[in-house]
Coordinates of C-alpha atoms and ligand atoms in Angstrom, one line a residue:
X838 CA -52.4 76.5 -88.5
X839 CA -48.7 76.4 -87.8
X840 CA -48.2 77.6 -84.0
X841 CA -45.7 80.3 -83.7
X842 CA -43.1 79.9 -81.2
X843 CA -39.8 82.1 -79.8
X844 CA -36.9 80.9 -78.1
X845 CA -34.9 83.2 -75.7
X846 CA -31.5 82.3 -75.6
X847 CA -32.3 81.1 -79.1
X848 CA -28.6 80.5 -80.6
X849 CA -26.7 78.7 -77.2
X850 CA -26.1 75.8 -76.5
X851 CA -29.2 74.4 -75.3
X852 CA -31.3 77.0 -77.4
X853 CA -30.3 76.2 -80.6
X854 CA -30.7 72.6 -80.2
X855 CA -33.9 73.4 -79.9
X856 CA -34.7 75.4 -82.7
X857 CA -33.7 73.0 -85.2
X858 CA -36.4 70.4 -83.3
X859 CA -38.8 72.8 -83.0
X860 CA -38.3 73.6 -86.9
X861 CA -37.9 70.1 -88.8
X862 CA -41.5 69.3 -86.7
X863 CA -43.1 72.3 -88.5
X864 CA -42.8 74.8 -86.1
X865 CA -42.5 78.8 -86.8
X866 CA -39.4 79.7 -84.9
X867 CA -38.3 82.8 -83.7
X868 CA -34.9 83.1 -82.3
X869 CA -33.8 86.1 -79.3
X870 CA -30.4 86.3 -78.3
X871 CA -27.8 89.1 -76.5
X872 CA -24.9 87.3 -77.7
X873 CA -23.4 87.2 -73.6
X874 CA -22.8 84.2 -74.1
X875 CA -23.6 82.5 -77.9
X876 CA -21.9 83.7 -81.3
X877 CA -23.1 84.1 -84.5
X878 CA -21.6 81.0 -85.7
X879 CA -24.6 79.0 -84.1
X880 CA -26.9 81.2 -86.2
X881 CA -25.5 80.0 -89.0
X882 CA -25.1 76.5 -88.0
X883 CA -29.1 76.5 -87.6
X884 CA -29.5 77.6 -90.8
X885 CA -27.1 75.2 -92.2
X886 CA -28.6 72.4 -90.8
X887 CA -32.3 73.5 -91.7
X888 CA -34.0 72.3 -95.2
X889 CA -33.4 75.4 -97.8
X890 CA -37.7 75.8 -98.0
X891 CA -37.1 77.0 -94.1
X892 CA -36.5 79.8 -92.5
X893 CA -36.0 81.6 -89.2
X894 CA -35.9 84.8 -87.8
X895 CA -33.4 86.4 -85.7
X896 CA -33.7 89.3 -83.5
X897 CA -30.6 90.4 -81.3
X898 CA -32.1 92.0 -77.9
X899 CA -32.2 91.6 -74.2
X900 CA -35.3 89.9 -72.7
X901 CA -35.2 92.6 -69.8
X902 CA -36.2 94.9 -72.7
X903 CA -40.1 94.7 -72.1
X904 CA -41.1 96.7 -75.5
X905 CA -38.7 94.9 -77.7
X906 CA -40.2 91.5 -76.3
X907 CA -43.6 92.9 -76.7
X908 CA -42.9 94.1 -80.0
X909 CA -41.3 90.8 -81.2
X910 CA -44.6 88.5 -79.6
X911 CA -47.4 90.8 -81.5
X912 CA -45.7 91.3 -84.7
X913 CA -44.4 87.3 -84.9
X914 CA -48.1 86.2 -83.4
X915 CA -46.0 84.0 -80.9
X916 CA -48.2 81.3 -79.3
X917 CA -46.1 80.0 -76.7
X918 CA -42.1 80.8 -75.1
X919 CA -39.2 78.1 -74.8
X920 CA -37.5 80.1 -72.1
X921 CA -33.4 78.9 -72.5
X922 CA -31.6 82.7 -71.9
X923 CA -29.8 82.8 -68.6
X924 CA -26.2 82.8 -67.3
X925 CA -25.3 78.9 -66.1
X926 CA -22.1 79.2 -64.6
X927 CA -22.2 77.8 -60.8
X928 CA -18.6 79.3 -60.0
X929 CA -19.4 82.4 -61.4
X930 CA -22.7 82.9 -59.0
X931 CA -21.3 82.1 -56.4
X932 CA -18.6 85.5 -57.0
X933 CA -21.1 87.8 -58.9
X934 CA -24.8 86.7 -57.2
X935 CA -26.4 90.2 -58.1
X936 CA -25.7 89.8 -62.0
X937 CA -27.5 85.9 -61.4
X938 CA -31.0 87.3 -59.6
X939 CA -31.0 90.4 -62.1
X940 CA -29.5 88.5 -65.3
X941 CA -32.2 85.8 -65.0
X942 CA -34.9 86.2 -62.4
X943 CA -35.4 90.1 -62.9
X944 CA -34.9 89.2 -66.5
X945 CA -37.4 86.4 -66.7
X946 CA -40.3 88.5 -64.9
X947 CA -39.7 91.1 -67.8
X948 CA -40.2 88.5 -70.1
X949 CA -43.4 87.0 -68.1
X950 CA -44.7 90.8 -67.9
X951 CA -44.2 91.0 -72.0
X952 CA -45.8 87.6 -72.2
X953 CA -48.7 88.7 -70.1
X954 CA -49.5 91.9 -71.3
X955 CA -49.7 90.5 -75.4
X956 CA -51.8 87.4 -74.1
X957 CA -48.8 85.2 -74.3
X958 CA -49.5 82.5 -71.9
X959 CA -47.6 79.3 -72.8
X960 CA -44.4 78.5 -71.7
X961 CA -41.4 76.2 -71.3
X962 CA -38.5 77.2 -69.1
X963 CA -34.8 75.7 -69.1
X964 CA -33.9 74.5 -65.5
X965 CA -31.7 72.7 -63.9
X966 CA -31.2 69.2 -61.6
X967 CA -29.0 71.7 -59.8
X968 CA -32.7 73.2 -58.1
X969 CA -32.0 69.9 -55.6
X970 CA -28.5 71.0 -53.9
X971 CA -27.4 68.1 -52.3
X972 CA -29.4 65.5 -53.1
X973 CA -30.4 62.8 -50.5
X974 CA -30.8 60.2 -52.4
X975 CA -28.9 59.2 -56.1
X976 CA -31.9 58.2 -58.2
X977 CA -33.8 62.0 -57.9
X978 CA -37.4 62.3 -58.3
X979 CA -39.2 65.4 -58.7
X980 CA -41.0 65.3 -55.3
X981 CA -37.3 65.2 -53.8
X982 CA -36.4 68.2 -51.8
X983 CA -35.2 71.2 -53.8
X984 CA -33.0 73.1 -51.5
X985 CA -30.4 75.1 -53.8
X986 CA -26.8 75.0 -52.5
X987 CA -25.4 78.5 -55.0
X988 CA -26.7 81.7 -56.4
X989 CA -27.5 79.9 -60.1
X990 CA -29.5 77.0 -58.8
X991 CA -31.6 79.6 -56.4
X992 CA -32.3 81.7 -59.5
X993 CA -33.8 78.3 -61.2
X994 CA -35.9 77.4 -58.3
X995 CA -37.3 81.1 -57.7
X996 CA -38.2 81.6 -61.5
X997 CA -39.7 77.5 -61.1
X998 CA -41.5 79.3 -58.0
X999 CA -42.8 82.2 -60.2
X1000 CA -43.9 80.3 -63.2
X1001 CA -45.8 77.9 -60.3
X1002 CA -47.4 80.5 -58.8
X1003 CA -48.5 82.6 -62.5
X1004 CA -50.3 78.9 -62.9
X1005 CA -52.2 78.9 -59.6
X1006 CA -53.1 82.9 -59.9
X1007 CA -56.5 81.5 -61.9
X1008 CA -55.0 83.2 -64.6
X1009 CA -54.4 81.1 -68.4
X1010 CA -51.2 80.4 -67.4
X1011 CA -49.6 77.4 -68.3
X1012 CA -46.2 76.4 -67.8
X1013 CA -43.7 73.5 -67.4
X1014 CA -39.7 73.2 -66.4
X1015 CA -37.2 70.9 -67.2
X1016 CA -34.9 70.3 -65.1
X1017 CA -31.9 69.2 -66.9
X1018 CA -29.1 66.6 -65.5
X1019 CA -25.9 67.1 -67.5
X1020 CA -26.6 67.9 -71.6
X1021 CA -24.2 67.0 -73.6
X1022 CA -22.8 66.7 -77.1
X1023 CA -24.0 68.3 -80.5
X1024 CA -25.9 68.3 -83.5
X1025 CA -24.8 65.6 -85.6
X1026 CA -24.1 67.7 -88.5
X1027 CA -21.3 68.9 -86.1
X1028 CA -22.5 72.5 -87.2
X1029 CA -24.1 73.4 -83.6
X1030 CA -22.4 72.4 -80.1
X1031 CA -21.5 73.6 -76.9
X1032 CA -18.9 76.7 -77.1
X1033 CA -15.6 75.6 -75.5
X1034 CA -13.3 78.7 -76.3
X1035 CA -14.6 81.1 -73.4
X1036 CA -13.4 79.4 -70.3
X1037 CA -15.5 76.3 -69.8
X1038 CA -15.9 74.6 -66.2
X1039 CA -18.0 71.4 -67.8
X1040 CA -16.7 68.4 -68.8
X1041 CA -17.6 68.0 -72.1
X1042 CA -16.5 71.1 -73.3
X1043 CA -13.0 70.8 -71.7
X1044 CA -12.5 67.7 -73.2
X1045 CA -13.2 69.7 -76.2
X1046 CA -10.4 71.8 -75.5
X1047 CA -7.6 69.0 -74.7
X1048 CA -8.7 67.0 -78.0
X1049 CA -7.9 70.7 -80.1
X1050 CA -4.6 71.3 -78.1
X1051 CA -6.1 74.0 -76.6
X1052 CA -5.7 72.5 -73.1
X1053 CA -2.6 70.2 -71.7
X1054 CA -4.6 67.6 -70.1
X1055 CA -7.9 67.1 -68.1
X1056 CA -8.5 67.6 -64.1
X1057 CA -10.3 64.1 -63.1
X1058 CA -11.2 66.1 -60.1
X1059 CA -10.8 62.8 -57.6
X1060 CA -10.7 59.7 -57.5
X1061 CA -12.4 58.5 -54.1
X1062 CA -15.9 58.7 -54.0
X1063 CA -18.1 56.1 -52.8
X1064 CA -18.4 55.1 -57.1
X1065 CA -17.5 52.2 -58.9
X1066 CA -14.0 53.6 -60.1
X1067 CA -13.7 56.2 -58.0
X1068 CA -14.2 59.5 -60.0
X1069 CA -17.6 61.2 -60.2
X1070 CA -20.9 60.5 -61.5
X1071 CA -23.5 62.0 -63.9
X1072 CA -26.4 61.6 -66.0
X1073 CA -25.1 62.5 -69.3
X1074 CA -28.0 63.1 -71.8
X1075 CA -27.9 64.0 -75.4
X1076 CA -28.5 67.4 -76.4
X1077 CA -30.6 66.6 -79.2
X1078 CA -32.6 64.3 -76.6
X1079 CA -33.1 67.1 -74.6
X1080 CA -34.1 69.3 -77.2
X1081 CA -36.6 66.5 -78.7
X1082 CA -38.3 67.0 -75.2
X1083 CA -38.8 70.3 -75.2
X1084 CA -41.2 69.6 -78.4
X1085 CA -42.7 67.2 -76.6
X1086 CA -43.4 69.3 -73.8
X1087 CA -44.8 72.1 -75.8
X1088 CA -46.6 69.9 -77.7
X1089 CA -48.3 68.7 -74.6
X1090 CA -49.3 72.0 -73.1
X1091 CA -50.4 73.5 -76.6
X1092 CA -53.0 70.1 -76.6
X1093 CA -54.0 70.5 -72.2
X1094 CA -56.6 72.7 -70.7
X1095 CA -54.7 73.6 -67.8
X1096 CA -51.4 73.9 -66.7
X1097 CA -49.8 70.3 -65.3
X1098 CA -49.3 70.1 -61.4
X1099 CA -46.5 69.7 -60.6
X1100 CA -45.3 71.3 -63.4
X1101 CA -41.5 70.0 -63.7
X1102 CA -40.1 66.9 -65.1
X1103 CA -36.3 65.4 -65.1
X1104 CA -34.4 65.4 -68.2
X1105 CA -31.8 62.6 -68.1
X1106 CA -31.6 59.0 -69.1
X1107 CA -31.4 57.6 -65.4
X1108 CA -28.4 56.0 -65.0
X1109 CA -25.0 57.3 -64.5
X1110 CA -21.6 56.9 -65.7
X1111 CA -18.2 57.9 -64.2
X1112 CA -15.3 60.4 -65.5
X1113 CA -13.4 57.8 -66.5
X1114 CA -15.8 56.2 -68.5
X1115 CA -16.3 59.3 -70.5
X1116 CA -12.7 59.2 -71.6
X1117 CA -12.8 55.7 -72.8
X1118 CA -15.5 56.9 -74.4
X1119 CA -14.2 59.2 -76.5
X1120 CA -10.9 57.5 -77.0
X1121 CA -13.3 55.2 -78.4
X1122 CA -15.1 57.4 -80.5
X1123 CA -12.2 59.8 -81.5
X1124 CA -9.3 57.0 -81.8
X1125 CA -7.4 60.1 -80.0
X1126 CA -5.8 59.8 -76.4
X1127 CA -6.9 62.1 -73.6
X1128 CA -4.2 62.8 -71.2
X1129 CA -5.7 63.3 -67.8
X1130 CA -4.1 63.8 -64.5
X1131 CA -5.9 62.8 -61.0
X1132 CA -7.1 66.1 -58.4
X1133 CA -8.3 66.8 -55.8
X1134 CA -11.9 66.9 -55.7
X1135 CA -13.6 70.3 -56.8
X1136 CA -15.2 72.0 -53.9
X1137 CA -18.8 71.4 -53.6
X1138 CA -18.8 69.1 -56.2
X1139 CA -21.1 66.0 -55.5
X1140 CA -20.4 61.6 -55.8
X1141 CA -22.8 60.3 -57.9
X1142 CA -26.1 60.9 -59.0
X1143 CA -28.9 60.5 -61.8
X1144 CA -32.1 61.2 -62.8
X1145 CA -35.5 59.0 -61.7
X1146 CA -36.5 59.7 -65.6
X1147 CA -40.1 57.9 -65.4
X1148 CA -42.7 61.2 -65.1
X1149 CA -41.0 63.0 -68.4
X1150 CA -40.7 59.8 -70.5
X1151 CA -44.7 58.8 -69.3
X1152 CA -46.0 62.3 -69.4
X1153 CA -44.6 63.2 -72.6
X1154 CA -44.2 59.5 -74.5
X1155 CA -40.3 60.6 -74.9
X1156 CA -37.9 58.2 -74.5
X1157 CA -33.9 59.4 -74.8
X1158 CA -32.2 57.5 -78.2
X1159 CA -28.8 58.2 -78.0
X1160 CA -25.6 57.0 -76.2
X1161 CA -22.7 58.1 -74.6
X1162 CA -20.8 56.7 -77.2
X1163 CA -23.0 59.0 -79.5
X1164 CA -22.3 61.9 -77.4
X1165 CA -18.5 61.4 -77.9
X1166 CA -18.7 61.4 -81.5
X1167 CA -21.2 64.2 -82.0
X1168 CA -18.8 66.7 -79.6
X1169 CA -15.6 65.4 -81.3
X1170 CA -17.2 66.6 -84.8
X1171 CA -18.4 69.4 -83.6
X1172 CA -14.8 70.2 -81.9
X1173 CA -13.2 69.6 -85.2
X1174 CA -15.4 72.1 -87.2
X1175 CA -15.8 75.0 -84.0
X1176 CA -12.0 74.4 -84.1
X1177 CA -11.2 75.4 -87.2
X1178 CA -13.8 78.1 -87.9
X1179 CA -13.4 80.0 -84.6
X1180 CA -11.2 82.6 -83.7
X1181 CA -9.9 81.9 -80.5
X1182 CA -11.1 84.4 -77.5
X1183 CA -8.7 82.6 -74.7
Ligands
LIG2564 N1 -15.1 67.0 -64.1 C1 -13.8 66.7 -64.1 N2 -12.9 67.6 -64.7 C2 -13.3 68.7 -65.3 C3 -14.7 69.0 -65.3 C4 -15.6 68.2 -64.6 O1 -13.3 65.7 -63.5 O2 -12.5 69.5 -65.8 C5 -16.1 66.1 -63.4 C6 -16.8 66.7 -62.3 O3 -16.1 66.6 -61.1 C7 -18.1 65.9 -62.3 C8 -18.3 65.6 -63.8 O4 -17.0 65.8 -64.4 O5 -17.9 64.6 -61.6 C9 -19.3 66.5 -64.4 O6 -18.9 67.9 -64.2 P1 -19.6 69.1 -65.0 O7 -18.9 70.3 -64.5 O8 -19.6 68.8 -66.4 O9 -21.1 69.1 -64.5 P2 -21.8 69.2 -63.0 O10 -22.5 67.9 -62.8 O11 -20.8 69.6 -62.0 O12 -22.8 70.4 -63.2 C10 -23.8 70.4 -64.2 C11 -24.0 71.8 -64.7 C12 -24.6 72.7 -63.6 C13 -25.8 72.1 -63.0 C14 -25.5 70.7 -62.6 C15 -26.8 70.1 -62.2 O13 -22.8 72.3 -65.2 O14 -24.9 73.9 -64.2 O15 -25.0 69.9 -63.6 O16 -26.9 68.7 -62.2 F1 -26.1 72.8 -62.0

């Protein structure tokens, strides 16, 4: 029987990435989105990308709304959540920490009391390396300390910290979370990607921005950490990667009696590479120059770290394909075709 599944958040960045995984492996997807921060372009960039003999459903609502959500998991027969909704910006929880905790902890224990209440008990929820603050070592585990340093990581940990405790209540309850490192790039139909024309603080996306002319030049924000060429360090990770995880994931709690303890795992590819390196490797990838001036370093930013990837490629027999190079290219055709098909909300 094909297993029915809904994705909150369904059409951003991370969401819809998904979708098309969860699809192409035979999946029944349902999509949920507010449109706070996601457009309808994405919708149709799914469906683009999908073979014509499939389909998926959209439904426009707020996961807060309990009886919509409930509505939405009885009449689709959902089996199981792939929790992605939430607002991600670090900067802007650190300004606006009410809209975080109600935006996506009061939010998520809506959608937990939905889920409960139709019998819903499966799920997979979107979080973030950012759950370990300052990390004390540069290779992270997931038995290294979480210890939040802003509003948006403490949301991740406290709805990890929910989801943990749902699992231990005895109840049917089972759960995972994947804590991201640093997604990036796009479908390679260049039909899906990560927005870059609403004020974007991540790399990626601002490269986006100076390759369209919609930005001078980059902010290498310093040049003088304790790294190799001085700028800073991250895991990159494909987006499609990523995405090919969380089928994994579901497909191992759909196939295990109970839920996993501990129930998180590290998405990223375990090594790190630096600023700099990113923007040879698009000038590789794009044949394009990236003007980029030096800065000072962004507050609370961190030197260098990356994943310890071995529980999430052992526990679910997933092992990340792509390259940065990859990355590069992917972004850069998807910046060409958001580019010309957006209008432009700066
Ligand atoms: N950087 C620049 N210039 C820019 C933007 C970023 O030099 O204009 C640098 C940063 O200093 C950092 C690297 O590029 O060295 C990556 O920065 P991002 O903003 O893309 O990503 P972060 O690692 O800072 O943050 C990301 C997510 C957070 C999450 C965190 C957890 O955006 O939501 O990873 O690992 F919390």
């Amino acid at each position: 029987m094909v297993t029915s599944v809904l994705v909150t958040g369904g059409i951003g960045y991370v969401g819809s990435h998904v979708a098309v995984e969860l699809i192409e492996k035979g999946f029944d997807v349902h999509l949920v989105d507010n449109f706070s921060n996601s457009s309808v372009q994405q919708l149709d960039g799914i469906r683009q990308i999908i073979s014509p003999s499939k389909s998926v459903s959209f439904y426009e609502a707020n996961i807060g709304d309990t009886e919509k959500i409930q509505k939405i998991l009885r009449e689709q027969n959902i089996k199981a959540v792939i929790h992605c909704a939430g607002d991600k910006s670090v900067a802007e929880s650190v300004l606006m920490p009410l809209k975080y905790y109600d935006n996506n902890v009061g939010s998520s224990i809506s959608l937990f009391k939905a889920m409960e209440s139709c019998g819903v008990s499966i799920l997979i929820f979107s979080s973030s390396a950012t759950v370990y603050g300052i990390p004390k070592g540069i290779a992270i585990s997931e038995q290294a300390q979480t210890a939040p340093v802003n509003p948006y990581g403490k949301t991740k940990l406290t709805i990890e910290n929910i989801l943990n405790d749902l699992c231990r209540s005895g109840s049917k309850w089972k759960t995972m979370n994947l804590r991201y490192f640093n997604p990036a790039g796009a479908h390679v139909s260049g039909l899906i990607g990560d927005r870059f024309d609403n004020h974007p603080s991540n790399l990626f996306p601002i490269i986006c921005q100076v390759l369209t002319g919609k930005r001078e030049n980059l902010s290498v924000y310093g040049n003088n950490y304790d790294t190799a060429d001085g700028t800073g360090e991250r895991d990159y990770i494909h987006i499609c990667d990523l995405a090919k995880a969380h089928v994994e994931a579901l497909q191992f709690l759909l196939q295990s009696h109970n839920s996993p303890i501990p129930g998180a795992l590290n998405l990223g590819i375990g090594k790190s590479v630096s600023v700099l390196e990113v923007i040879r490797a698009f000038e590789d990838s794009c044949n394009l120059q990236i003007p980029y001036k030096i800065e000072t370093q962004r507050p609370g930013d961190i030197g260098k770290y990356f994943a310890d990837p071995r529980a999430a490629q052992k526990n679910l027999s997933w092992t990340p394909q792509k390259s940065l190079k990859d990355m590069c290219r992917d972004t850069w055709r998807w910046a060409q075709n958001s580019a010309s098909t957006t209008v432009d909300e700066n």
